[in-house]
């Protein structure tokens, strides 16, 4: 904060000095001969120079006091180590502020003019703008197949779906599953692949036809970055510097990271010592976390920047592409951003305008994008209609709420047009009519073909209250919604909208997330991960009971027992033992995953999990043998009804658990 005060003091001092010189020069100037009046259609430059600047969009003093109070409240309540903020109007910064610490050993305060925060997926907006400029210049076609712009080894294979077009990369609608574990972040510079190698080695599967749904995809943006680099014949990091960062005067903004001198993508010496540490809140304090390397997927998320540079960026956005009298983004190209979004998952859902989210606040719409790494949470919101923009970033793992909510608070405080109309009262019959929406849903932004499906699946539950509200529970948090029109709901708190999807038969099939970047489908019986876990536990208990029963019967005479029935029992004993071993291996893997925390993002799958899932294969095969061996058991005359029932019940539990495990990709080759 001290640095911010010094920054503004210098600006005020410079303004006063310029004003004093101007007054002195005017007093000393000799009298001038009167000139004829200029024609009415000729601009009077002297008068224009003396005209007062237009009023600011917001009173800076009130803004400063309000933001200080809001942020300090969030920091105390949530335990956030550091925050950086930029608020601008069309004339430039209204507020540049840093709060808290950027490092603790040794201590370093957040400086809005120097401290670098990792902005995560806000990085994508620069990639989008570079693509938009090429599209406007005719060098890139929205409706051309992506393969037209890729080298031979990176071209997307024919996987039975129509080709991916450039527009699909800009709208997250290419149809990719979403994977992340072990490759999205790197823990050391030497682990950071080149963009080319990443795209080649970590290509996710396409699981739906392009243009079906917008489902957020980091891979799509990395692929778009490769397209841009090849079209321009310039490395991506250098391309962003040449076309965006340098023209906008953003010297401390970069896609580069401290990768070492041997890597052409490495940041130069001027960035050294400026990065904020990332923090984890634990035990009432903060743990400093290692640098998160994202160079391998740079176009999707590797940017580091400070509040001062991001203020320059925001000022360009709220001035519709202009900054300091220069047209950074051609006017026609910027008009595309403010036009109808390229894609929406539903008519009332948040749409994608060349990658930017087009979110509605009252009567106005934003151009915005959020971003997160493991420890940083950021948000960029520009509203050209209001000439107002906000950037906020936090450096702590629990800072997401502040980043998400501050821009909305400022818009609704200072701009009546950004406030939603009063909420309608819940319809009286909605408590019963709304039951068509109730149930469990599973997000499409997840892995489909690998075991990550279980670890990264996003589930949501929709319910209806007795007083006619809809409740949405996801990610451990619940929110309330009120019906605005058929299949569209407004949030009780905030401007969000929830749009449900309906099939041709009129049945509700899913909903679009309030952000517009994911679709949640109704979950079937096999889509419930809690049922999977319950069945594995039940299978383990059943296995324990089977082995215990076998031990208790070990001295009983088996005279007259058919050999086939004995084999059926022995196969069940062997299968039960295998299930017990599997349960132990899965428990060890689960403990390692929980204790490892964020390590799973850097190193996956790990030996315990690998052993468990490869062991699952013989367990499933043994279970299949037990199913085949049911017939001799049922025919055994020496077995009583209850023994046959117990035997059949055990096999049924093993079989059902195996089916669920197969459904959730719990086999070794699907890691």
PDB file of C-alpha atoms in Angstrom, residues 100-241:
ATOM      1  CA  UNK A 100      -1.063  -8.237   2.191  1.00  0.00           C
ATOM      2  CA  UNK A 101       2.070 -10.163   1.381  1.00  0.00           C
ATOM      3  CA  UNK A 102       3.661 -11.479  -1.764  1.00  0.00           C
ATOM      4  CA  UNK A 103       6.325 -13.500   0.078  1.00  0.00           C
ATOM      5  CA  UNK A 104       7.018 -14.385   3.682  1.00  0.00           C
ATOM      6  CA  UNK A 105      10.650 -15.553   3.747  1.00  0.00           C
ATOM      7  CA  UNK A 106      11.782 -12.797   3.560  1.00  0.00           C
ATOM      8  CA  UNK A 107       8.587 -10.779   3.845  1.00  0.00           C
ATOM      9  CA  UNK A 108       7.565  -8.786   0.792  1.00  0.00           C
ATOM     10  CA  UNK A 109       4.406  -6.679   0.405  1.00  0.00           C
ATOM     11  CA  UNK A 110       2.197  -6.813  -2.670  1.00  0.00           C
ATOM     12  CA  UNK A 111       3.128  -3.900  -4.966  1.00  0.00           C
ATOM     13  CA  UNK A 112       0.483  -3.235  -7.651  1.00  0.00           C
ATOM     14  CA  UNK A 113       3.122  -1.813  -9.992  1.00  0.00           C
ATOM     15  CA  UNK A 114       5.605  -4.685  -9.700  1.00  0.00           C
ATOM     16  CA  UNK A 115       4.346  -7.842  -7.966  1.00  0.00           C
ATOM     17  CA  UNK A 116       3.513 -10.561 -10.493  1.00  0.00           C
ATOM     18  CA  UNK A 117       0.450 -12.725  -9.933  1.00  0.00           C
ATOM     19  CA  UNK A 118      -0.355 -15.867 -11.926  1.00  0.00           C
ATOM     20  CA  UNK A 119      -3.624 -15.050 -13.696  1.00  0.00           C
ATOM     21  CA  UNK A 120      -4.437 -18.592 -14.853  1.00  0.00           C
ATOM     22  CA  UNK A 121      -7.087 -18.790 -17.544  1.00  0.00           C
ATOM     23  CA  UNK A 122      -7.326 -15.013 -17.856  1.00  0.00           C
ATOM     24  CA  UNK A 123      -4.307 -15.755 -20.096  1.00  0.00           C
ATOM     25  CA  UNK A 124      -6.728 -17.155 -22.642  1.00  0.00           C
ATOM     26  CA  UNK A 125      -8.117 -13.695 -23.383  1.00  0.00           C
ATOM     27  CA  UNK A 126      -4.793 -12.672 -24.950  1.00  0.00           C
ATOM     28  CA  UNK A 127      -4.821 -15.835 -27.070  1.00  0.00           C
ATOM     29  CA  UNK A 128      -8.385 -15.038 -28.127  1.00  0.00           C
ATOM     30  CA  UNK A 129      -7.512 -11.469 -29.137  1.00  0.00           C
ATOM     31  CA  UNK A 130      -4.570 -12.630 -31.235  1.00  0.00           C
ATOM     32  CA  UNK A 131      -6.916 -15.049 -33.027  1.00  0.00           C
ATOM     33  CA  UNK A 132      -9.522 -12.322 -33.463  1.00  0.00           C
ATOM     34  CA  UNK A 133      -6.966 -10.041 -35.108  1.00  0.00           C
ATOM     35  CA  UNK A 134      -5.972 -12.779 -37.556  1.00  0.00           C
ATOM     36  CA  UNK A 135      -9.612 -13.534 -38.353  1.00  0.00           C
ATOM     37  CA  UNK A 136     -10.265  -9.847 -38.986  1.00  0.00           C
ATOM     38  CA  UNK A 137      -7.190  -9.675 -41.221  1.00  0.00           C
ATOM     39  CA  UNK A 138      -8.372 -12.685 -43.236  1.00  0.00           C
ATOM     40  CA  UNK A 139      -5.397 -14.851 -42.225  1.00  0.00           C
ATOM     41  CA  UNK A 140      -7.509 -17.243 -40.186  1.00  0.00           C
ATOM     42  CA  UNK A 141     -10.981 -18.497 -41.038  1.00  0.00           C
ATOM     43  CA  UNK A 142     -13.544 -19.310 -38.365  1.00  0.00           C
ATOM     44  CA  UNK A 143     -15.021 -22.087 -40.448  1.00  0.00           C
ATOM     45  CA  UNK A 144     -11.790 -23.692 -41.646  1.00  0.00           C
ATOM     46  CA  UNK A 145     -10.740 -27.064 -40.215  1.00  0.00           C
ATOM     47  CA  UNK A 146      -8.047 -26.699 -37.581  1.00  0.00           C
ATOM     48  CA  UNK A 147      -5.974 -29.272 -39.465  1.00  0.00           C
ATOM     49  CA  UNK A 148      -5.496 -26.720 -42.259  1.00  0.00           C
ATOM     50  CA  UNK A 149      -3.232 -24.744 -39.926  1.00  0.00           C
ATOM     51  CA  UNK A 150      -1.350 -27.520 -38.119  1.00  0.00           C
ATOM     52  CA  UNK A 151       1.845 -29.406 -38.976  1.00  0.00           C
ATOM     53  CA  UNK A 152       1.335 -32.983 -40.113  1.00  0.00           C
ATOM     54  CA  UNK A 153       2.171 -34.650 -36.778  1.00  0.00           C
ATOM     55  CA  UNK A 154      -0.254 -32.458 -34.816  1.00  0.00           C
ATOM     56  CA  UNK A 155      -3.237 -32.844 -37.129  1.00  0.00           C
ATOM     57  CA  UNK A 156      -6.280 -34.260 -35.402  1.00  0.00           C
ATOM     58  CA  UNK A 157      -7.065 -37.846 -36.417  1.00  0.00           C
ATOM     59  CA  UNK A 158     -10.329 -38.921 -37.970  1.00  0.00           C
ATOM     60  CA  UNK A 159     -12.148 -40.230 -34.900  1.00  0.00           C
ATOM     61  CA  UNK A 160     -15.581 -40.656 -36.404  1.00  0.00           C
ATOM     62  CA  UNK A 161     -16.738 -37.111 -35.678  1.00  0.00           C
ATOM     63  CA  UNK A 162     -16.899 -34.146 -38.081  1.00  0.00           C
ATOM     64  CA  UNK A 163     -13.688 -32.085 -38.250  1.00  0.00           C
ATOM     65  CA  UNK A 164     -12.853 -29.534 -35.562  1.00  0.00           C
ATOM     66  CA  UNK A 165     -13.130 -25.987 -36.902  1.00  0.00           C
ATOM     67  CA  UNK A 166     -11.371 -22.862 -35.644  1.00  0.00           C
ATOM     68  CA  UNK A 167     -14.665 -21.594 -34.193  1.00  0.00           C
ATOM     69  CA  UNK A 168     -14.867 -24.707 -32.023  1.00  0.00           C
ATOM     70  CA  UNK A 169     -11.550 -23.841 -30.366  1.00  0.00           C
ATOM     71  CA  UNK A 170     -12.795 -20.305 -29.634  1.00  0.00           C
ATOM     72  CA  UNK A 171     -15.994 -21.594 -28.015  1.00  0.00           C
ATOM     73  CA  UNK A 172     -14.822 -24.739 -26.176  1.00  0.00           C
ATOM     74  CA  UNK A 173     -17.153 -26.762 -28.383  1.00  0.00           C
ATOM     75  CA  UNK A 174     -14.681 -29.134 -30.096  1.00  0.00           C
ATOM     76  CA  UNK A 175     -16.081 -32.031 -28.043  1.00  0.00           C
ATOM     77  CA  UNK A 176     -13.013 -32.973 -25.957  1.00  0.00           C
ATOM     78  CA  UNK A 177     -13.117 -34.716 -22.630  1.00  0.00           C
ATOM     79  CA  UNK A 178     -11.220 -32.833 -19.915  1.00  0.00           C
ATOM     80  CA  UNK A 179      -8.129 -34.329 -18.281  1.00  0.00           C
ATOM     81  CA  UNK A 180      -5.578 -32.681 -16.015  1.00  0.00           C
ATOM     82  CA  UNK A 181      -3.803 -35.004 -13.568  1.00  0.00           C
ATOM     83  CA  UNK A 182      -0.073 -35.311 -13.966  1.00  0.00           C
ATOM     84  CA  UNK A 183       0.288 -33.012 -16.971  1.00  0.00           C
ATOM     85  CA  UNK A 184      -1.605 -29.708 -16.692  1.00  0.00           C
ATOM     86  CA  UNK A 185       0.980 -28.345 -14.224  1.00  0.00           C
ATOM     87  CA  UNK A 186       4.660 -29.185 -13.891  1.00  0.00           C
ATOM     88  CA  UNK A 187       6.598 -29.091 -10.621  1.00  0.00           C
ATOM     89  CA  UNK A 188       9.997 -28.273 -12.163  1.00  0.00           C
ATOM     90  CA  UNK A 189      11.307 -26.516 -15.295  1.00  0.00           C
ATOM     91  CA  UNK A 190      12.732 -29.728 -16.727  1.00  0.00           C
ATOM     92  CA  UNK A 191       9.254 -31.277 -16.547  1.00  0.00           C
ATOM     93  CA  UNK A 192       7.729 -28.584 -18.760  1.00  0.00           C
ATOM     94  CA  UNK A 193       7.179 -30.015 -22.209  1.00  0.00           C
ATOM     95  CA  UNK A 194       7.180 -27.873 -25.308  1.00  0.00           C
ATOM     96  CA  UNK A 195       3.729 -26.861 -26.525  1.00  0.00           C
ATOM     97  CA  UNK A 196       4.214 -29.150 -29.532  1.00  0.00           C
ATOM     98  CA  UNK A 197       5.114 -32.191 -27.399  1.00  0.00           C
ATOM     99  CA  UNK A 198       2.287 -31.519 -24.975  1.00  0.00           C
ATOM    100  CA  UNK A 199      -0.289 -31.384 -27.748  1.00  0.00           C
ATOM    101  CA  UNK A 200       1.099 -34.590 -29.202  1.00  0.00           C
ATOM    102  CA  UNK A 201       1.430 -36.596 -25.988  1.00  0.00           C
ATOM    103  CA  UNK A 202      -1.603 -35.462 -23.983  1.00  0.00           C
ATOM    104  CA  UNK A 203      -4.328 -35.276 -26.592  1.00  0.00           C
ATOM    105  CA  UNK A 204      -7.697 -35.973 -24.920  1.00  0.00           C
ATOM    106  CA  UNK A 205     -10.379 -38.009 -26.646  1.00  0.00           C
ATOM    107  CA  UNK A 206     -13.307 -36.384 -28.341  1.00  0.00           C
ATOM    108  CA  UNK A 207     -16.509 -37.651 -26.768  1.00  0.00           C
ATOM    109  CA  UNK A 208     -19.153 -35.614 -28.601  1.00  0.00           C
ATOM    110  CA  UNK A 209     -19.613 -34.073 -32.035  1.00  0.00           C
ATOM    111  CA  UNK A 210     -18.156 -30.531 -32.375  1.00  0.00           C
ATOM    112  CA  UNK A 211     -20.686 -27.779 -31.872  1.00  0.00           C
ATOM    113  CA  UNK A 212     -22.896 -29.896 -29.609  1.00  0.00           C
ATOM    114  CA  UNK A 213     -22.067 -28.243 -26.295  1.00  0.00           C
ATOM    115  CA  UNK A 214     -19.563 -25.737 -24.992  1.00  0.00           C
ATOM    116  CA  UNK A 215     -17.545 -27.585 -22.343  1.00  0.00           C
ATOM    117  CA  UNK A 216     -14.426 -25.833 -21.068  1.00  0.00           C
ATOM    118  CA  UNK A 217     -11.237 -27.199 -22.600  1.00  0.00           C
ATOM    119  CA  UNK A 218      -7.660 -26.149 -21.830  1.00  0.00           C
ATOM    120  CA  UNK A 219      -6.429 -28.393 -24.625  1.00  0.00           C
ATOM    121  CA  UNK A 220      -8.494 -26.458 -27.175  1.00  0.00           C
ATOM    122  CA  UNK A 221      -6.754 -23.215 -26.230  1.00  0.00           C
ATOM    123  CA  UNK A 222      -3.322 -24.800 -26.315  1.00  0.00           C
ATOM    124  CA  UNK A 223      -4.172 -26.048 -29.797  1.00  0.00           C
ATOM    125  CA  UNK A 224      -5.329 -22.566 -30.812  1.00  0.00           C
ATOM    126  CA  UNK A 225      -1.999 -21.184 -29.597  1.00  0.00           C
ATOM    127  CA  UNK A 226      -0.153 -23.630 -31.831  1.00  0.00           C
ATOM    128  CA  UNK A 227      -2.309 -22.524 -34.776  1.00  0.00           C
ATOM    129  CA  UNK A 228      -1.509 -18.855 -34.119  1.00  0.00           C
ATOM    130  CA  UNK A 229       2.208 -19.507 -33.827  1.00  0.00           C
ATOM    131  CA  UNK A 230       2.290 -21.440 -37.108  1.00  0.00           C
ATOM    132  CA  UNK A 231       0.198 -18.906 -39.051  1.00  0.00           C
ATOM    133  CA  UNK A 232       2.522 -16.111 -37.891  1.00  0.00           C
ATOM    134  CA  UNK A 233       5.694 -18.249 -38.004  1.00  0.00           C
ATOM    135  CA  UNK A 234       6.621 -16.821 -34.584  1.00  0.00           C
ATOM    136  CA  UNK A 235       6.885 -18.684 -31.238  1.00  0.00           C
ATOM    137  CA  UNK A 236       3.711 -18.109 -29.269  1.00  0.00           C
ATOM    138  CA  UNK A 237       5.314 -16.250 -26.346  1.00  0.00           C
ATOM    139  CA  UNK A 238       7.083 -13.836 -28.717  1.00  0.00           C
ATOM    140  CA  UNK A 239       3.897 -13.387 -30.723  1.00  0.00           C
ATOM    141  CA  UNK A 240       1.947 -12.159 -27.700  1.00  0.00           C
ATOM    142  CA  UNK A 241       4.759  -9.758 -26.824  1.00  0.00           C
TER     143      UNK A 241
END
